[in-house]
Amino acid sequence: MNSASGVTRVRGASVGAVSGSFSLAAHAAASSEAPSEGAITLLLAMSAGLGALVATRSKRHRSLRDSSTALVGALVLGQALGHLTLSVASDHHHGPSLPPTMLGAHAAAVLAIAVVIRYAEQGYRVAANTLARIVPRLVAPGPIAGPARRFDTDYRDDIIARLLVAPTLRTRAPPALA
């Protein structure tokens, strides 16, 4: 796996995990009841699907601005889908409008998470490139010391005869039930 495909996987996994966990945390903080198992299952499926979509749709040779815009858009979509999933699945409706404090908290969370994911991507690039240079040197075979040994491969009849009559190497049938 090269570094570019690894970065897209890091981005997809991060967006999926953060979208699901932040949606669950926000729902738990806003409501006094825990979401049902079905709602959590739908949230996990939505998060995994969003993470897979982000990982496959991330472009390799994008500019930093386009890449960051796509990341923020994916995080906004993830939070909106997570909120919608938990609202519909657990019958928690608070009307069509969201309070400004909730929107501000979501916006601040999206920006902070986008910065963290960008640093995680950069850290992955550095670690993957460093390991790609170090690991081949660590596992490279060393030189063979001394001349190669000659193995005696002569055929000897007496060894074959001894093997056939040795009691420990005979083939035998299953034990008798007498």
Tab-separated table of C-alpha atoms in Angstrom:
chain	number	residue	atom	x	y	z
A	1	MET	CA	0.000	0.000	0.000
A	2	ASN	CA	1.436	3.358	-0.934
A	3	SER	CA	1.243	6.479	1.187
A	4	ALA	CA	-1.452	8.175	-0.914
A	5	SER	CA	-3.959	5.339	-0.631
A	6	GLY	CA	-3.170	5.068	3.076
A	7	VAL	CA	-3.936	8.752	3.581
A	8	THR	CA	-7.334	8.373	1.920
A	9	ARG	CA	-8.069	5.433	4.216
A	10	VAL	CA	-7.023	7.470	7.258
A	11	ARG	CA	-9.315	10.269	6.121
A	12	GLY	CA	-12.265	7.955	5.489
A	13	ALA	CA	-11.883	6.109	8.786
A	14	SER	CA	-11.492	9.381	10.698
A	15	VAL	CA	-14.521	11.030	9.125
A	16	GLY	CA	-16.678	7.947	9.707
A	17	ALA	CA	-15.581	7.460	13.309
A	18	VAL	CA	-15.856	11.124	14.249
A	19	SER	CA	-19.251	11.545	12.608
A	20	GLY	CA	-20.706	8.600	14.482
A	21	SER	CA	-19.123	9.313	17.853
A	22	PHE	CA	-19.908	13.036	17.876
A	23	SER	CA	-23.496	12.411	16.801
A	24	LEU	CA	-23.927	9.871	19.578
A	25	ALA	CA	-22.311	12.159	22.168
A	26	ALA	CA	-24.400	15.156	21.115
A	27	HIS	CA	-27.583	13.114	21.188
A	28	ALA	CA	-26.771	11.758	24.634
A	29	ALA	CA	-26.000	15.254	25.929
A	30	ALA	CA	-29.169	16.772	24.464
A	31	SER	CA	-31.544	14.029	25.491
A	32	SER	CA	-32.033	12.384	28.864
A	33	GLU	CA	-32.569	8.967	27.288
A	34	ALA	CA	-30.071	6.715	25.590
A	35	PRO	CA	-30.671	5.890	21.932
A	36	SER	CA	-32.086	2.477	21.143
A	37	GLU	CA	-29.966	-0.371	19.839
A	38	GLY	CA	-31.577	-0.004	16.430
A	39	ALA	CA	-30.679	3.702	16.317
A	40	ILE	CA	-27.074	2.945	17.256
A	41	THR	CA	-26.916	0.211	14.613
A	42	LEU	CA	-28.203	2.622	11.963
A	43	LEU	CA	-25.686	5.211	13.133
A	44	LEU	CA	-22.831	2.705	12.841
A	45	ALA	CA	-23.957	1.722	9.337
A	46	MET	CA	-24.228	5.367	8.316
A	47	SER	CA	-20.775	6.141	9.755
A	48	ALA	CA	-19.162	3.171	8.017
A	49	GLY	CA	-20.824	4.057	4.717
A	50	LEU	CA	-19.764	7.689	4.964
A	51	GLY	CA	-16.193	6.685	5.848
A	52	ALA	CA	-16.042	4.311	2.876
A	53	LEU	CA	-17.465	6.971	0.573
A	54	VAL	CA	-14.933	9.567	1.747
A	55	ALA	CA	-12.055	7.079	1.392
A	56	THR	CA	-13.001	6.204	-2.177
A	57	ARG	CA	-13.835	9.747	-3.291
A	58	SER	CA	-10.715	11.451	-1.923
A	59	LYS	CA	-8.472	12.614	-4.735
A	60	ARG	CA	-4.765	12.068	-4.608
A	61	HIS	CA	-3.472	15.194	-6.340
A	62	ARG	CA	-5.748	17.870	-4.930
A	63	SER	CA	-4.600	21.231	-3.720
A	64	LEU	CA	-4.565	21.817	0.027
A	65	ARG	CA	-7.524	24.195	-0.181
A	66	ASP	CA	-9.683	21.817	-2.232
A	67	SER	CA	-8.774	18.906	-0.006
A	68	SER	CA	-9.584	20.846	3.165
A	69	THR	CA	-12.879	22.046	1.708
A	70	ALA	CA	-13.837	18.473	0.836
A	71	LEU	CA	-12.890	17.337	4.345
A	72	VAL	CA	-15.000	20.032	6.011
A	73	GLY	CA	-17.893	19.215	3.679
A	74	ALA	CA	-17.651	15.524	4.555
A	75	LEU	CA	-17.617	16.322	8.268
A	76	VAL	CA	-20.656	18.614	7.943
A	77	LEU	CA	-22.460	15.912	5.970
A	78	GLY	CA	-21.493	13.320	8.571
A	79	GLN	CA	-22.820	15.370	11.460
A	80	ALA	CA	-26.030	16.182	9.601
A	81	LEU	CA	-26.599	12.532	8.664
A	82	GLY	CA	-25.757	11.377	12.187
A	83	HIS	CA	-28.169	13.888	13.687
A	84	LEU	CA	-30.868	12.915	11.221
A	85	THR	CA	-30.302	9.197	11.774
A	86	LEU	CA	-30.547	9.442	15.554
A	87	SER	CA	-33.488	11.868	15.412
A	88	VAL	CA	-35.540	9.650	13.128
A	89	ALA	CA	-34.552	6.306	14.657
A	90	SER	CA	-35.139	7.307	18.270
A	91	ASP	CA	-38.190	9.591	17.844
A	92	HIS	CA	-36.278	12.605	19.137
A	93	HIS	CA	-37.593	15.597	17.211
A	94	HIS	CA	-36.903	19.196	18.176
A	95	GLY	CA	-38.513	21.020	15.306
A	96	PRO	CA	-37.210	22.202	11.948
A	97	SER	CA	-34.828	24.850	13.317
A	98	LEU	CA	-31.695	24.319	15.332
A	99	PRO	CA	-30.708	26.771	18.065
A	100	PRO	CA	-27.772	29.048	17.197
A	101	THR	CA	-25.708	27.632	20.072
A	102	MET	CA	-26.057	24.118	18.632
A	103	LEU	CA	-25.087	25.311	15.157
A	104	GLY	CA	-22.100	27.177	16.599
A	105	ALA	CA	-20.988	24.112	18.533
A	106	HIS	CA	-21.277	21.979	15.402
A	107	ALA	CA	-19.307	24.523	13.346
A	108	ALA	CA	-16.552	24.760	15.957
A	109	ALA	CA	-16.399	20.971	16.231
A	110	VAL	CA	-16.173	20.549	12.457
A	111	LEU	CA	-13.310	23.024	12.156
A	112	ALA	CA	-11.391	21.568	15.109
A	113	ILE	CA	-11.851	18.021	13.843
A	114	ALA	CA	-10.785	19.025	10.322
A	115	VAL	CA	-7.519	20.433	11.693
A	116	VAL	CA	-6.887	17.264	13.735
A	117	ILE	CA	-7.566	15.023	10.722
A	118	ARG	CA	-5.247	17.094	8.512
A	119	TYR	CA	-2.455	16.680	11.080
A	120	ALA	CA	-3.202	12.952	11.318
A	121	GLU	CA	-2.898	12.676	7.531
A	122	GLN	CA	0.430	14.515	7.596
A	123	GLY	CA	1.664	12.303	10.431
A	124	TYR	CA	0.635	9.218	8.471
A	125	ARG	CA	2.569	10.425	5.421
A	126	VAL	CA	5.718	11.027	7.451
A	127	ALA	CA	5.450	7.690	9.298
A	128	ALA	CA	4.701	5.680	6.144
A	129	ASN	CA	7.576	7.252	4.196
A	130	THR	CA	9.986	6.758	7.090
A	131	LEU	CA	9.001	3.112	7.519
A	132	ALA	CA	9.227	2.534	3.773
A	133	ARG	CA	12.889	3.559	3.946
A	134	ILE	CA	13.807	1.812	7.206
A	135	VAL	CA	12.060	-1.572	6.969
A	136	PRO	CA	13.795	-2.850	3.803
A	137	ARG	CA	17.155	-2.187	5.423
A	138	LEU	CA	16.176	-3.991	8.602
A	139	VAL	CA	15.013	-7.171	6.887
A	140	ALA	CA	17.607	-7.299	4.115
A	141	PRO	CA	19.501	-10.595	4.161
A	142	GLY	CA	23.151	-10.353	5.105
A	143	PRO	CA	26.072	-11.876	3.207
A	144	ILE	CA	26.742	-15.604	3.553
A	145	ALA	CA	29.879	-16.228	5.587
A	146	GLY	CA	32.317	-18.749	4.147
A	147	PRO	CA	32.038	-21.127	1.223
A	148	ALA	CA	28.900	-23.096	0.638
A	149	ARG	CA	28.836	-26.546	2.243
A	150	ARG	CA	28.640	-29.637	0.103
A	151	PHE	CA	25.875	-32.020	1.063
A	152	ASP	CA	26.331	-35.756	0.682
A	153	THR	CA	23.499	-36.970	-1.502
A	154	ASP	CA	24.771	-40.440	-2.357
A	155	TYR	CA	22.210	-43.207	-2.447
A	156	ARG	CA	22.741	-45.900	0.178
A	157	ASP	CA	20.704	-49.110	0.176
A	158	ASP	CA	21.431	-50.035	3.780
A	159	ILE	CA	19.695	-46.924	5.177
A	160	ILE	CA	16.523	-47.589	3.194
A	161	ALA	CA	16.442	-51.217	4.406
A	162	ARG	CA	16.900	-50.130	8.024
A	163	LEU	CA	14.074	-47.621	7.754
A	164	LEU	CA	11.705	-50.234	6.422
A	165	VAL	CA	12.367	-52.659	9.292
A	166	ALA	CA	12.472	-50.122	12.112
A	167	PRO	CA	9.438	-50.585	14.396
A	168	THR	CA	8.825	-46.865	14.990
A	169	LEU	CA	8.502	-45.867	11.362
A	170	ARG	CA	6.181	-48.597	10.123
A	171	THR	CA	2.788	-47.795	8.887
A	172	ARG	CA	0.184	-49.431	10.997
A	173	ALA	CA	-3.516	-49.994	11.033
A	174	PRO	CA	-5.947	-48.616	13.618
A	175	PRO	CA	-5.794	-50.407	16.980
A	176	ALA	CA	-7.652	-53.666	17.270
A	177	LEU	CA	-10.745	-53.624	19.458
A	178	ALA	CA	-10.237	-57.108	20.867
